[in-house]
Amino acid sequence: MVDTILESATRVFDDEGITGTTNRIAELAGISIGSLYQYFPNKESILAQLALQHLRTSEAALIELLDRFDAGCPSREAMAAEIVETVVELNGHHPRAHAAMREHAPRTKELTAEYTAFTEVVVHRIIPHLIRTGTPPSDAPLRARLLIASVDGQVHQLIGDTSTAAERAALTAAITAGLLPHP
């Protein structure tokens, strides 16, 4: 039932943005509003769960990507392109729902802690690859943080303006082009 509610909420927020209501979510899920409230007390709790679910999906995808980097030693440009492409893909299918999560989901302790831990893992896993591709070791920690912050911010701010695969590909190319200046 929780999965059905969350899937319906994603569709409602993607269609209606933050103005989507719990009544509309319950209707789309095919349940009564009372049944919805047995699982989620309000719209904010649904957004918080969606955000946590999205974070966990994103973490798994990026860790898998970093594992591939460890095995394959790609170029700096290939890494940047694959990171951006992955983040665009993770956010591109329901961009308005992701915008609603990012802007309106309550920043619970659990969500904040998981986001911070996830960011630290990704940053530390990218540092050796930046060094390997020419970034001075003293600059690599800051460059890794800037890379992750840049991708996160740019994708989340701009993804809402894309509705087609071609638009997402153009966004990926534009963000990638400006990410990693050569050392």
PDB file of C-alpha atoms in Angstrom:
ATOM      1  CA  MET A   1       0.000   0.000   0.000  1.00  0.00           C
ATOM      2  CA  VAL A   2       2.829   2.410   0.850  1.00  0.00           C
ATOM      3  CA  ASP A   3       4.399   1.859  -2.578  1.00  0.00           C
ATOM      4  CA  THR A   4       1.048   2.508  -4.269  1.00  0.00           C
ATOM      5  CA  ILE A   5       0.609   5.751  -2.328  1.00  0.00           C
ATOM      6  CA  LEU A   6       4.149   6.891  -3.147  1.00  0.00           C
ATOM      7  CA  GLU A   7       3.775   6.033  -6.842  1.00  0.00           C
ATOM      8  CA  SER A   8       0.494   7.956  -6.937  1.00  0.00           C
ATOM      9  CA  ALA A   9       2.050  10.884  -5.091  1.00  0.00           C
ATOM     10  CA  THR A  10       4.903  11.004  -7.598  1.00  0.00           C
ATOM     11  CA  ARG A  11       2.414  11.183 -10.465  1.00  0.00           C
ATOM     12  CA  VAL A  12       0.283  13.825  -8.728  1.00  0.00           C
ATOM     13  CA  PHE A  13       3.287  16.009  -7.855  1.00  0.00           C
ATOM     14  CA  ASP A  14       4.643  15.607 -11.370  1.00  0.00           C
ATOM     15  CA  ASP A  15       1.303  16.659 -12.887  1.00  0.00           C
ATOM     16  CA  GLU A  16       0.286  19.322 -10.374  1.00  0.00           C
ATOM     17  CA  GLY A  17       3.456  20.322  -8.557  1.00  0.00           C
ATOM     18  CA  ILE A  18       3.240  21.119  -4.878  1.00  0.00           C
ATOM     19  CA  THR A  19      -0.429  22.060  -5.239  1.00  0.00           C
ATOM     20  CA  GLY A  20      -1.249  18.354  -5.523  1.00  0.00           C
ATOM     21  CA  THR A  21      -3.341  17.272  -2.553  1.00  0.00           C
ATOM     22  CA  THR A  22      -3.583  14.209  -0.371  1.00  0.00           C
ATOM     23  CA  ASN A  23      -7.169  13.806  -1.616  1.00  0.00           C
ATOM     24  CA  ARG A  24      -5.885  13.647  -5.188  1.00  0.00           C
ATOM     25  CA  ILE A  25      -3.145  11.185  -4.182  1.00  0.00           C
ATOM     26  CA  ALA A  26      -5.677   8.924  -2.432  1.00  0.00           C
ATOM     27  CA  GLU A  27      -8.001   9.100  -5.435  1.00  0.00           C
ATOM     28  CA  LEU A  28      -5.230   8.130  -7.849  1.00  0.00           C
ATOM     29  CA  ALA A  29      -4.106   5.325  -5.504  1.00  0.00           C
ATOM     30  CA  GLY A  30      -7.670   4.012  -5.437  1.00  0.00           C
ATOM     31  CA  ILE A  31      -8.002   4.322  -1.660  1.00  0.00           C
ATOM     32  CA  SER A  32      -9.936   6.486   0.756  1.00  0.00           C
ATOM     33  CA  ILE A  33      -8.307   9.526   2.312  1.00  0.00           C
ATOM     34  CA  GLY A  34      -8.650   7.792   5.687  1.00  0.00           C
ATOM     35  CA  SER A  35      -6.615   4.861   4.401  1.00  0.00           C
ATOM     36  CA  LEU A  36      -3.922   7.225   3.135  1.00  0.00           C
ATOM     37  CA  TYR A  37      -3.775   8.905   6.553  1.00  0.00           C
ATOM     38  CA  GLN A  38      -3.166   5.532   8.200  1.00  0.00           C
ATOM     39  CA  TYR A  39       0.210   5.527   6.431  1.00  0.00           C
ATOM     40  CA  PHE A  40       1.004   9.233   6.091  1.00  0.00           C
ATOM     41  CA  PRO A  41      -0.421  11.963   8.353  1.00  0.00           C
ATOM     42  CA  ASN A  42      -0.018  14.745   5.743  1.00  0.00           C
ATOM     43  CA  LYS A  43       1.455  15.790   2.421  1.00  0.00           C
ATOM     44  CA  GLU A  44       4.771  16.751   4.019  1.00  0.00           C
ATOM     45  CA  SER A  45       5.293  13.230   5.352  1.00  0.00           C
ATOM     46  CA  ILE A  46       4.692  11.855   1.852  1.00  0.00           C
ATOM     47  CA  LEU A  47       7.215  14.311   0.417  1.00  0.00           C
ATOM     48  CA  ALA A  48       9.727  13.366   3.108  1.00  0.00           C
ATOM     49  CA  GLN A  49       9.371   9.663   2.294  1.00  0.00           C
ATOM     50  CA  LEU A  50       9.629  10.343  -1.439  1.00  0.00           C
ATOM     51  CA  ALA A  51      12.782  12.395  -0.871  1.00  0.00           C
ATOM     52  CA  LEU A  52      14.335   9.667   1.263  1.00  0.00           C
ATOM     53  CA  GLN A  53      13.444   7.028  -1.314  1.00  0.00           C
ATOM     54  CA  HIS A  54      14.918   9.186  -4.103  1.00  0.00           C
ATOM     55  CA  LEU A  55      18.098   9.772  -2.113  1.00  0.00           C
ATOM     56  CA  ARG A  56      18.563   6.033  -1.562  1.00  0.00           C
ATOM     57  CA  THR A  57      17.976   5.264  -5.249  1.00  0.00           C
ATOM     58  CA  SER A  58      20.421   8.007  -6.225  1.00  0.00           C
ATOM     59  CA  GLU A  59      23.020   6.754  -3.779  1.00  0.00           C
ATOM     60  CA  ALA A  60      22.836   3.217  -5.157  1.00  0.00           C
ATOM     61  CA  ALA A  61      23.151   4.445  -8.753  1.00  0.00           C
ATOM     62  CA  LEU A  62      26.102   6.718  -8.042  1.00  0.00           C
ATOM     63  CA  ILE A  63      27.932   4.109  -5.962  1.00  0.00           C
ATOM     64  CA  GLU A  64      27.523   1.681  -8.867  1.00  0.00           C
ATOM     65  CA  LEU A  65      28.923   4.337 -11.208  1.00  0.00           C
ATOM     66  CA  LEU A  66      31.898   4.965  -8.904  1.00  0.00           C
ATOM     67  CA  ASP A  67      32.561   1.229  -8.773  1.00  0.00           C
ATOM     68  CA  ARG A  68      32.766   1.291 -12.579  1.00  0.00           C
ATOM     69  CA  PHE A  69      35.183   4.236 -12.382  1.00  0.00           C
ATOM     70  CA  ASP A  70      37.382   2.230 -10.009  1.00  0.00           C
ATOM     71  CA  ALA A  71      37.429  -0.702 -12.428  1.00  0.00           C
ATOM     72  CA  GLY A  72      37.821   1.259 -15.651  1.00  0.00           C
ATOM     73  CA  CYS A  73      39.799   4.437 -14.876  1.00  0.00           C
ATOM     74  CA  PRO A  74      37.888   6.730 -17.279  1.00  0.00           C
ATOM     75  CA  SER A  75      39.104  10.136 -18.394  1.00  0.00           C
ATOM     76  CA  ARG A  76      38.112  13.300 -16.547  1.00  0.00           C
ATOM     77  CA  GLU A  77      35.676  14.197 -19.328  1.00  0.00           C
ATOM     78  CA  ALA A  78      34.095  10.745 -19.337  1.00  0.00           C
ATOM     79  CA  MET A  79      33.655  10.851 -15.548  1.00  0.00           C
ATOM     80  CA  ALA A  80      31.988  14.255 -15.669  1.00  0.00           C
ATOM     81  CA  ALA A  81      29.695  13.191 -18.501  1.00  0.00           C
ATOM     82  CA  GLU A  82      28.695   9.951 -16.757  1.00  0.00           C
ATOM     83  CA  ILE A  83      28.042  11.656 -13.423  1.00  0.00           C
ATOM     84  CA  VAL A  84      25.856  14.315 -15.037  1.00  0.00           C
ATOM     85  CA  GLU A  85      24.078  11.783 -17.231  1.00  0.00           C
ATOM     86  CA  THR A  86      23.318   9.598 -14.209  1.00  0.00           C
ATOM     87  CA  VAL A  87      21.964  12.480 -12.123  1.00  0.00           C
ATOM     88  CA  VAL A  88      19.873  13.778 -15.041  1.00  0.00           C
ATOM     89  CA  GLU A  89      18.478  10.278 -15.570  1.00  0.00           C
ATOM     90  CA  LEU A  90      17.647   9.922 -11.871  1.00  0.00           C
ATOM     91  CA  ASN A  91      15.711  13.188 -11.899  1.00  0.00           C
ATOM     92  CA  GLY A  92      14.424  13.414 -15.448  1.00  0.00           C
ATOM     93  CA  HIS A  93      11.401  11.153 -15.456  1.00  0.00           C
ATOM     94  CA  HIS A  94       9.311  13.067 -12.928  1.00  0.00           C
ATOM     95  CA  PRO A  95      10.990  16.485 -12.832  1.00  0.00           C
ATOM     96  CA  ARG A  96       8.157  18.399 -11.174  1.00  0.00           C
ATOM     97  CA  ALA A  97       7.793  15.734  -8.488  1.00  0.00           C
ATOM     98  CA  HIS A  98      11.540  15.920  -7.820  1.00  0.00           C
ATOM     99  CA  ALA A  99      11.336  19.709  -7.630  1.00  0.00           C
ATOM    100  CA  ALA A 100       8.490  19.428  -5.104  1.00  0.00           C
ATOM    101  CA  MET A 101      10.563  16.993  -3.024  1.00  0.00           C
ATOM    102  CA  ARG A 102      13.662  19.154  -3.143  1.00  0.00           C
ATOM    103  CA  GLU A 103      11.892  22.395  -2.314  1.00  0.00           C
ATOM    104  CA  HIS A 104       9.155  21.270   0.075  1.00  0.00           C
ATOM    105  CA  ALA A 105      10.083  17.989   1.761  1.00  0.00           C
ATOM    106  CA  PRO A 106      10.810  18.548   5.437  1.00  0.00           C
ATOM    107  CA  ARG A 107      14.503  18.272   6.252  1.00  0.00           C
ATOM    108  CA  THR A 108      14.189  15.461   8.753  1.00  0.00           C
ATOM    109  CA  LYS A 109      17.199  14.334  10.777  1.00  0.00           C
ATOM    110  CA  GLU A 110      17.187  11.042   8.883  1.00  0.00           C
ATOM    111  CA  LEU A 111      17.120  12.697   5.460  1.00  0.00           C
ATOM    112  CA  THR A 112      19.786  15.244   6.381  1.00  0.00           C
ATOM    113  CA  ALA A 113      22.077  12.605   7.893  1.00  0.00           C
ATOM    114  CA  GLU A 114      21.722  10.282   4.900  1.00  0.00           C
ATOM    115  CA  TYR A 115      22.325  13.109   2.423  1.00  0.00           C
ATOM    116  CA  THR A 116      25.442  14.253   4.298  1.00  0.00           C
ATOM    117  CA  ALA A 117      26.842  10.726   4.540  1.00  0.00           C
ATOM    118  CA  PHE A 118      26.080  10.035   0.880  1.00  0.00           C
ATOM    119  CA  THR A 119      27.786  13.255  -0.238  1.00  0.00           C
ATOM    120  CA  GLU A 120      30.875  12.449   1.823  1.00  0.00           C
ATOM    121  CA  VAL A 121      31.154   8.974   0.299  1.00  0.00           C
ATOM    122  CA  VAL A 122      30.827  10.282  -3.247  1.00  0.00           C
ATOM    123  CA  VAL A 123      33.317  13.117  -2.681  1.00  0.00           C
ATOM    124  CA  HIS A 124      35.922  10.810  -1.160  1.00  0.00           C
ATOM    125  CA  ARG A 125      35.477   8.231  -3.916  1.00  0.00           C
ATOM    126  CA  ILE A 126      35.989  10.865  -6.646  1.00  0.00           C
ATOM    127  CA  ILE A 127      39.166  12.393  -5.163  1.00  0.00           C
ATOM    128  CA  PRO A 128      41.540   9.628  -6.371  1.00  0.00           C
ATOM    129  CA  HIS A 129      40.091   9.858  -9.874  1.00  0.00           C
ATOM    130  CA  LEU A 130      40.625  13.606  -9.994  1.00  0.00           C
ATOM    131  CA  ILE A 131      44.225  13.133  -8.874  1.00  0.00           C
ATOM    132  CA  ARG A 132      44.689  10.335 -11.417  1.00  0.00           C
ATOM    133  CA  THR A 133      43.480  12.669 -14.198  1.00  0.00           C
ATOM    134  CA  GLY A 134      45.758  15.571 -13.290  1.00  0.00           C
ATOM    135  CA  THR A 135      44.237  17.505 -10.402  1.00  0.00           C
ATOM    136  CA  PRO A 136      46.913  18.371  -7.831  1.00  0.00           C
ATOM    137  CA  PRO A 137      46.338  16.342  -4.654  1.00  0.00           C
ATOM    138  CA  SER A 138      46.033  19.516  -2.563  1.00  0.00           C
ATOM    139  CA  ASP A 139      43.204  20.758  -4.831  1.00  0.00           C
ATOM    140  CA  ALA A 140      41.362  17.447  -5.265  1.00  0.00           C
ATOM    141  CA  PRO A 141      39.149  17.535  -2.123  1.00  0.00           C
ATOM    142  CA  LEU A 142      37.748  20.978  -2.960  1.00  0.00           C
ATOM    143  CA  ARG A 143      37.377  20.125  -6.657  1.00  0.00           C
ATOM    144  CA  ALA A 144      35.479  16.942  -5.744  1.00  0.00           C
ATOM    145  CA  ARG A 145      33.087  18.916  -3.504  1.00  0.00           C
ATOM    146  CA  LEU A 146      32.618  21.547  -6.207  1.00  0.00           C
ATOM    147  CA  LEU A 147      31.910  18.866  -8.782  1.00  0.00           C
ATOM    148  CA  ILE A 148      29.231  17.196  -6.675  1.00  0.00           C
ATOM    149  CA  ALA A 149      27.671  20.494  -5.568  1.00  0.00           C
ATOM    150  CA  SER A 150      27.686  21.800  -9.142  1.00  0.00           C
ATOM    151  CA  VAL A 151      26.045  18.720 -10.607  1.00  0.00           C
ATOM    152  CA  ASP A 152      23.483  18.562  -7.794  1.00  0.00           C
ATOM    153  CA  GLY A 153      22.568  22.224  -8.015  1.00  0.00           C
ATOM    154  CA  GLN A 154      22.526  22.560 -11.780  1.00  0.00           C
ATOM    155  CA  VAL A 155      20.563  19.407 -12.479  1.00  0.00           C
ATOM    156  CA  HIS A 156      17.993  20.096  -9.791  1.00  0.00           C
ATOM    157  CA  GLN A 157      17.533  23.717 -10.861  1.00  0.00           C
ATOM    158  CA  LEU A 158      17.289  23.015 -14.585  1.00  0.00           C
ATOM    159  CA  ILE A 159      15.698  19.567 -14.920  1.00  0.00           C
ATOM    160  CA  GLY A 160      12.179  20.938 -14.558  1.00  0.00           C
ATOM    161  CA  ASP A 161      12.514  22.631 -17.947  1.00  0.00           C
ATOM    162  CA  THR A 162      13.075  19.314 -19.727  1.00  0.00           C
ATOM    163  CA  SER A 163      10.319  17.024 -20.852  1.00  0.00           C
ATOM    164  CA  THR A 164      11.932  14.975 -23.614  1.00  0.00           C
ATOM    165  CA  ALA A 165      14.955  12.730 -23.905  1.00  0.00           C
ATOM    166  CA  ALA A 166      16.494  15.201 -26.361  1.00  0.00           C
ATOM    167  CA  GLU A 167      16.102  18.060 -23.885  1.00  0.00           C
ATOM    168  CA  ARG A 168      17.675  15.952 -21.123  1.00  0.00           C
ATOM    169  CA  ALA A 169      20.571  15.057 -23.438  1.00  0.00           C
ATOM    170  CA  ALA A 170      21.110  18.739 -24.265  1.00  0.00           C
ATOM    171  CA  LEU A 171      21.057  19.603 -20.555  1.00  0.00           C
ATOM    172  CA  THR A 172      23.571  16.833 -19.846  1.00  0.00           C
ATOM    173  CA  ALA A 173      25.904  18.140 -22.566  1.00  0.00           C
ATOM    174  CA  ALA A 174      25.627  21.757 -21.405  1.00  0.00           C
ATOM    175  CA  ILE A 175      26.325  20.983 -17.754  1.00  0.00           C
ATOM    176  CA  THR A 176      29.181  18.624 -18.614  1.00  0.00           C
ATOM    177  CA  ALA A 177      30.863  21.211 -20.835  1.00  0.00           C
ATOM    178  CA  GLY A 178      31.276  23.623 -17.937  1.00  0.00           C
ATOM    179  CA  LEU A 179      32.171  21.287 -15.093  1.00  0.00           C
ATOM    180  CA  LEU A 180      35.799  20.345 -14.981  1.00  0.00           C
ATOM    181  CA  PRO A 181      38.379  22.872 -16.106  1.00  0.00           C
ATOM    182  CA  HIS A 182      41.746  21.311 -16.784  1.00  0.00           C
ATOM    183  CA  PRO A 183      44.295  21.733 -13.986  1.00  0.00           C
TER     184      PRO A 183
END
